CSV table of N, CA, C and O in Angstrom, one decimal:
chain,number,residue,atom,x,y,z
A,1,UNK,N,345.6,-11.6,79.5
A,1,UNK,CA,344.3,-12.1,79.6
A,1,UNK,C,343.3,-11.1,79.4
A,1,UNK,O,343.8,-10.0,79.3
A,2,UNK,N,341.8,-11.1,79.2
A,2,UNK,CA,340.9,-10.9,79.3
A,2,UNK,C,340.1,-10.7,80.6
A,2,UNK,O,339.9,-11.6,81.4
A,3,UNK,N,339.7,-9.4,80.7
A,3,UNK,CA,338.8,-9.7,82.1
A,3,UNK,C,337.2,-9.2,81.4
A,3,UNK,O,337.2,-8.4,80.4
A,4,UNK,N,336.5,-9.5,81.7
A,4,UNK,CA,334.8,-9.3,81.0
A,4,UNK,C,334.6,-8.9,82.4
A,4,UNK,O,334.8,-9.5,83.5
A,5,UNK,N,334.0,-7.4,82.1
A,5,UNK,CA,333.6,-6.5,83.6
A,5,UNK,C,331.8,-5.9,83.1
A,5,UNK,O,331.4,-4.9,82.5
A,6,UNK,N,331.4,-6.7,83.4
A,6,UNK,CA,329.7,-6.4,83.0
A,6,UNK,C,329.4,-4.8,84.2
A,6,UNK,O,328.5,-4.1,83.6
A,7,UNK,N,329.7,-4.5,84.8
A,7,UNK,CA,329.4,-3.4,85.5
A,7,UNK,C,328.6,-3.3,86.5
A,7,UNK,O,328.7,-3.8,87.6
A,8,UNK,N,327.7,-2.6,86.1
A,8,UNK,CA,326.0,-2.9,87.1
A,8,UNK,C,325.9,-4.3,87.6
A,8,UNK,O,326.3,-5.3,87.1
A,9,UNK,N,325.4,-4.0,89.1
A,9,UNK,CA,325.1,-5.2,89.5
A,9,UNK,C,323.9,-5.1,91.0
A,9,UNK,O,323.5,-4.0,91.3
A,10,UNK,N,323.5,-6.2,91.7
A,10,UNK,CA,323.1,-6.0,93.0
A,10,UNK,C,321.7,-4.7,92.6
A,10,UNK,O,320.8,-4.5,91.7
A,11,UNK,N,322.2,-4.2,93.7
A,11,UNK,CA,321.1,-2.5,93.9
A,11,UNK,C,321.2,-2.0,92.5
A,11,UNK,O,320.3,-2.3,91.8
A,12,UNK,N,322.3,-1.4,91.9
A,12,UNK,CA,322.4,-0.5,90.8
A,12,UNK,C,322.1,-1.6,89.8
A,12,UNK,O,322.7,-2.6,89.5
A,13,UNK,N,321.1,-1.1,89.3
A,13,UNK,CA,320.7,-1.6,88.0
A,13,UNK,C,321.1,-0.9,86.7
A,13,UNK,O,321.2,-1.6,85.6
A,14,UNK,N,321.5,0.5,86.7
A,14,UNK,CA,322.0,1.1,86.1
A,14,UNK,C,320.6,2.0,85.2
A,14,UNK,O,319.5,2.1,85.6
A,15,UNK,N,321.1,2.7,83.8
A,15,UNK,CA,319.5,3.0,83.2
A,15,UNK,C,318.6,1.6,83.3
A,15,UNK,O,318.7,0.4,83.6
A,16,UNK,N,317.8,2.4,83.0
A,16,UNK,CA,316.3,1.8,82.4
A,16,UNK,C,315.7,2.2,81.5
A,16,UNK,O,315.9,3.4,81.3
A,17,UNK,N,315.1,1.7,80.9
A,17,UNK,CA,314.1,2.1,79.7
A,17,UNK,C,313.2,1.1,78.9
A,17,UNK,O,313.6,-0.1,79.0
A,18,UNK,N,312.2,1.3,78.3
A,18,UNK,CA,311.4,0.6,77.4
A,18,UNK,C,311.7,-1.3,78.1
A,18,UNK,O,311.9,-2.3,77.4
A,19,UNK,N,311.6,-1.4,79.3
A,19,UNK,CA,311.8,-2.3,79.6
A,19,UNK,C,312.9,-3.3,79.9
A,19,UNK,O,313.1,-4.5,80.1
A,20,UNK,N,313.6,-1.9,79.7
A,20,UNK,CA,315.4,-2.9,79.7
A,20,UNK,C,316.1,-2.4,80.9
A,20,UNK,O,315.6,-1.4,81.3
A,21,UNK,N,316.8,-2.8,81.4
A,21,UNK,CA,317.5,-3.0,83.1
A,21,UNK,C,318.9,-2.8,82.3
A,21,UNK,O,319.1,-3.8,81.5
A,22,UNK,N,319.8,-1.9,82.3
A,22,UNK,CA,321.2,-2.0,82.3
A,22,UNK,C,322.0,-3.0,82.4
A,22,UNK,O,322.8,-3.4,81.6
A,23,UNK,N,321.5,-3.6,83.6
A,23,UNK,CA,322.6,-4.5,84.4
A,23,UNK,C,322.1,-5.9,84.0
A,23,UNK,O,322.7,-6.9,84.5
A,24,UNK,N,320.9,-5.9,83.0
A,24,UNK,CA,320.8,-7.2,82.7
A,24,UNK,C,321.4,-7.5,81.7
A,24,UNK,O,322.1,-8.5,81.6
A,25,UNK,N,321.0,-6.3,80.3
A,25,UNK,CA,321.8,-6.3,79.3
A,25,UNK,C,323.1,-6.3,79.5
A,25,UNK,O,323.4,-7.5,79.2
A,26,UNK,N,324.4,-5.5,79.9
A,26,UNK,CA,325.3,-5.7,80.1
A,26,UNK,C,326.3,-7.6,80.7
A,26,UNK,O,327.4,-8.2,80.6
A,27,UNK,N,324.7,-7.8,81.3
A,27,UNK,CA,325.4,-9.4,82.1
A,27,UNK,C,325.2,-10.9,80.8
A,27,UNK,O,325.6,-12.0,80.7
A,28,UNK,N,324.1,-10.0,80.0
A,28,UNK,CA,323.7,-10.9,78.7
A,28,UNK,C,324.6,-10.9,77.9
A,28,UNK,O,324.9,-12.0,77.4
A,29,UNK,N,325.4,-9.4,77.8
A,29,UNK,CA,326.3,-9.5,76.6
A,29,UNK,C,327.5,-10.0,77.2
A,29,UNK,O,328.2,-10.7,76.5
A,30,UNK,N,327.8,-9.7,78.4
A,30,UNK,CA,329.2,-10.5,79.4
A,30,UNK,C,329.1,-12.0,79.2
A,30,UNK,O,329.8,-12.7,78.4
A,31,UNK,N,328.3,-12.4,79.9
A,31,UNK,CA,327.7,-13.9,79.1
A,31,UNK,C,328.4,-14.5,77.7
A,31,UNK,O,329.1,-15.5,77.6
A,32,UNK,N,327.8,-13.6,76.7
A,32,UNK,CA,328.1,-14.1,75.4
A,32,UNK,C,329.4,-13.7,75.3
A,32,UNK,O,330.1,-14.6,74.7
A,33,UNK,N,329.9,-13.1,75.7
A,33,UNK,CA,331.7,-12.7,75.5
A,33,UNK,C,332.3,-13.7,76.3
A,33,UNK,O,333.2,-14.4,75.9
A,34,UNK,N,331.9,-13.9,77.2
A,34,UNK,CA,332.6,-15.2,77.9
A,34,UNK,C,332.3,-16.8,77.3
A,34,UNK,O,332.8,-17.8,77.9
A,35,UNK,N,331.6,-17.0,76.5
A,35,UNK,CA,331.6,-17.9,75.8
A,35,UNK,C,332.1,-17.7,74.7
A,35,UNK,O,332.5,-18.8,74.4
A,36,UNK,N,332.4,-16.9,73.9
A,36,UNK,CA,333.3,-16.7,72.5
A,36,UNK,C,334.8,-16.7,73.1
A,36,UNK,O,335.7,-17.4,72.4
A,37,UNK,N,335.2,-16.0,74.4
A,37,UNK,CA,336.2,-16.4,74.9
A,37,UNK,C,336.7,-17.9,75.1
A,37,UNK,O,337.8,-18.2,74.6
A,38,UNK,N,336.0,-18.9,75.7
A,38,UNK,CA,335.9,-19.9,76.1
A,38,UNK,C,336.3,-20.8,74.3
A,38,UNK,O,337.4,-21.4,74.1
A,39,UNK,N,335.4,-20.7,73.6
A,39,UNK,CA,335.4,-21.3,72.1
A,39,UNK,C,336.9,-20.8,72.0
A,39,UNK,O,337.7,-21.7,71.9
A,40,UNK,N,337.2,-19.8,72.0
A,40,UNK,CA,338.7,-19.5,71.1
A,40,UNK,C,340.2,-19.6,72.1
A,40,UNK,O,341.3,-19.2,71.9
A,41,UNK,N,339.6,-20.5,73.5
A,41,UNK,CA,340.9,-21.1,73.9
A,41,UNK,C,341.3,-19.7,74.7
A,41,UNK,O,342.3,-19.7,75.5
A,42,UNK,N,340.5,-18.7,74.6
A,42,UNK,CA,341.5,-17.4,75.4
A,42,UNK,C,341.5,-17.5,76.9
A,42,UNK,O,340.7,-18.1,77.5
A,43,UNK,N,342.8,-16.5,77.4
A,43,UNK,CA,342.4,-16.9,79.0
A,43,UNK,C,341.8,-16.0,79.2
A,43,UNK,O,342.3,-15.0,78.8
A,44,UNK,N,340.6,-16.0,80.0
A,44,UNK,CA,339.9,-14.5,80.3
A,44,UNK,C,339.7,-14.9,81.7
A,44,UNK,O,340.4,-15.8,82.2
A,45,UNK,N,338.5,-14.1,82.6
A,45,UNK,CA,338.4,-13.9,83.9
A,45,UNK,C,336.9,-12.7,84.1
A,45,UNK,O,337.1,-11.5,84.4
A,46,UNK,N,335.9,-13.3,83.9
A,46,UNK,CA,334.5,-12.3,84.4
A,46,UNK,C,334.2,-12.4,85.5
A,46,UNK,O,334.0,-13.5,86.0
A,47,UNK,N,334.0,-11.1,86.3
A,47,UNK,CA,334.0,-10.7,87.4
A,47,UNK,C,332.6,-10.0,87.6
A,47,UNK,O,332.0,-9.3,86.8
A,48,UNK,N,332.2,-10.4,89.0
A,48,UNK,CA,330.9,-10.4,89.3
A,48,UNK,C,331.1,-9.1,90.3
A,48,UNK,O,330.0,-8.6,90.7
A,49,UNK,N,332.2,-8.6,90.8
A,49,UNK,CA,332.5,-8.3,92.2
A,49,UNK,C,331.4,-6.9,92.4
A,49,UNK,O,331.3,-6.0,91.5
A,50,UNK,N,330.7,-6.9,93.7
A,50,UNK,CA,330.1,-5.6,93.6
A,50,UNK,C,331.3,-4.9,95.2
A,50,UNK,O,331.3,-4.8,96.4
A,51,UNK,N,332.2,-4.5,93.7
A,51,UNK,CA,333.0,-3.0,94.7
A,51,UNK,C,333.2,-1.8,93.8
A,51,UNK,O,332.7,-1.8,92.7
A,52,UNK,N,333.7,-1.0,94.2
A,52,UNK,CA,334.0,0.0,93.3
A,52,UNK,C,334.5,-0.4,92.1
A,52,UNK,O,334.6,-1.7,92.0
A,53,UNK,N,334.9,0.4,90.7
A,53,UNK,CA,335.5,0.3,89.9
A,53,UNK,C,336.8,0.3,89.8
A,53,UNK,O,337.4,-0.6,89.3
A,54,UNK,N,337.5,1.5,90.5
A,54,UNK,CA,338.9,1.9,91.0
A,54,UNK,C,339.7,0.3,91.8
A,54,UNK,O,340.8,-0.3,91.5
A,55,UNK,N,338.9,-0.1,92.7
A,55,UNK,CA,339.0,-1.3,93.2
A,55,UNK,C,339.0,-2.5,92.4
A,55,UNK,O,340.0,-3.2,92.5
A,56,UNK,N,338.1,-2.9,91.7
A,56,UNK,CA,338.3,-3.9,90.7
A,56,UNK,C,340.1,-3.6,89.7
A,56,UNK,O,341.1,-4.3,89.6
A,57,UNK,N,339.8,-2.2,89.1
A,57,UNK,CA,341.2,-2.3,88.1
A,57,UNK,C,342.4,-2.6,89.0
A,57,UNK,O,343.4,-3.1,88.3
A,58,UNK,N,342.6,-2.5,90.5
A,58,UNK,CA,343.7,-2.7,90.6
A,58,UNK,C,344.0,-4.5,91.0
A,58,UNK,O,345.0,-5.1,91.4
A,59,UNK,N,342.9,-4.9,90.8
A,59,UNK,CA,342.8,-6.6,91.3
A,59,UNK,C,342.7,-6.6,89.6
A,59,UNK,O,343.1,-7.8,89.7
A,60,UNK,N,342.7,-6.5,88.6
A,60,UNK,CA,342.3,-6.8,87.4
A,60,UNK,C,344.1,-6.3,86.8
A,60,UNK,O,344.4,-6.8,85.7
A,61,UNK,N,344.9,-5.5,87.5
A,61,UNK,CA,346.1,-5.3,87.0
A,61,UNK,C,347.2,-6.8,87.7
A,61,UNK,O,348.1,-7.3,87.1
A,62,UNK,N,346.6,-7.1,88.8
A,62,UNK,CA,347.1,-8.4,89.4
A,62,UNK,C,347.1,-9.4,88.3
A,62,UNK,O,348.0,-10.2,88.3
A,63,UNK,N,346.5,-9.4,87.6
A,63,UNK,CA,346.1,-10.3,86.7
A,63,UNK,C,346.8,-10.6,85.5
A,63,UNK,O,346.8,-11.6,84.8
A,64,UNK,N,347.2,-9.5,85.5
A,64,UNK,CA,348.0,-9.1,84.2
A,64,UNK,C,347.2,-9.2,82.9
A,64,UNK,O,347.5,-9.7,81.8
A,65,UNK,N,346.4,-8.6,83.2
A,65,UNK,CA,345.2,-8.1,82.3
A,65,UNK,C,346.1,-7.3,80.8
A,65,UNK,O,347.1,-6.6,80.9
A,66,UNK,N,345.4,-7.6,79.6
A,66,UNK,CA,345.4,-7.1,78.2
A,66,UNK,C,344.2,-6.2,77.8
A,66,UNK,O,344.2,-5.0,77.4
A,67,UNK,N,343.5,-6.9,78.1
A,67,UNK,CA,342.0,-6.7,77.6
A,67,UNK,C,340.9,-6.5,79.1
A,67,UNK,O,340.7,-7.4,79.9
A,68,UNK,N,340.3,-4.9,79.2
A,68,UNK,CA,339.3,-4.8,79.9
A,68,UNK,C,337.9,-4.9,79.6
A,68,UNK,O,337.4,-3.8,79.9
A,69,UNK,N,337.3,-5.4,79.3
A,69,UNK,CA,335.9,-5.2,78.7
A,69,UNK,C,334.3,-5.3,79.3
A,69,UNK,O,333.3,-5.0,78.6
């Protein structure tokens, strides 16, 4: 499967610049990947979770994850 991991979330916004928020762009482009997923029938799984990273991959290997993105 597919897991779509937008990153930033909550408090961490991640950079900033010229008016852009990390964590929004990243959740814009998660968004669009999880609908191209959806159109092509794949099984995926986007995750919102605000915990560590280390912590997510091992719930994301439960999964039997292919694809991290």
């Amino acid at each position: 499967g597919i897991v779509i991991d937008p990153g930033h979330g909550g408090a961490d916004g991640g950079a900033s610049g010229n008016g852009i928020v990390e964590k929004n762009m990243t959740l814009d482009i998660s968004n669009y990947m999880s609908n191209l997923a959806k159109d092509y029938n794949c099984n995926w799984f986007q995750s919102f979770y605000k915990t560590l990273l280390k912590d997510r991959l091992v719930y994301y290997q439960k999964l039997f994850t292919n694809f991290l993105l």
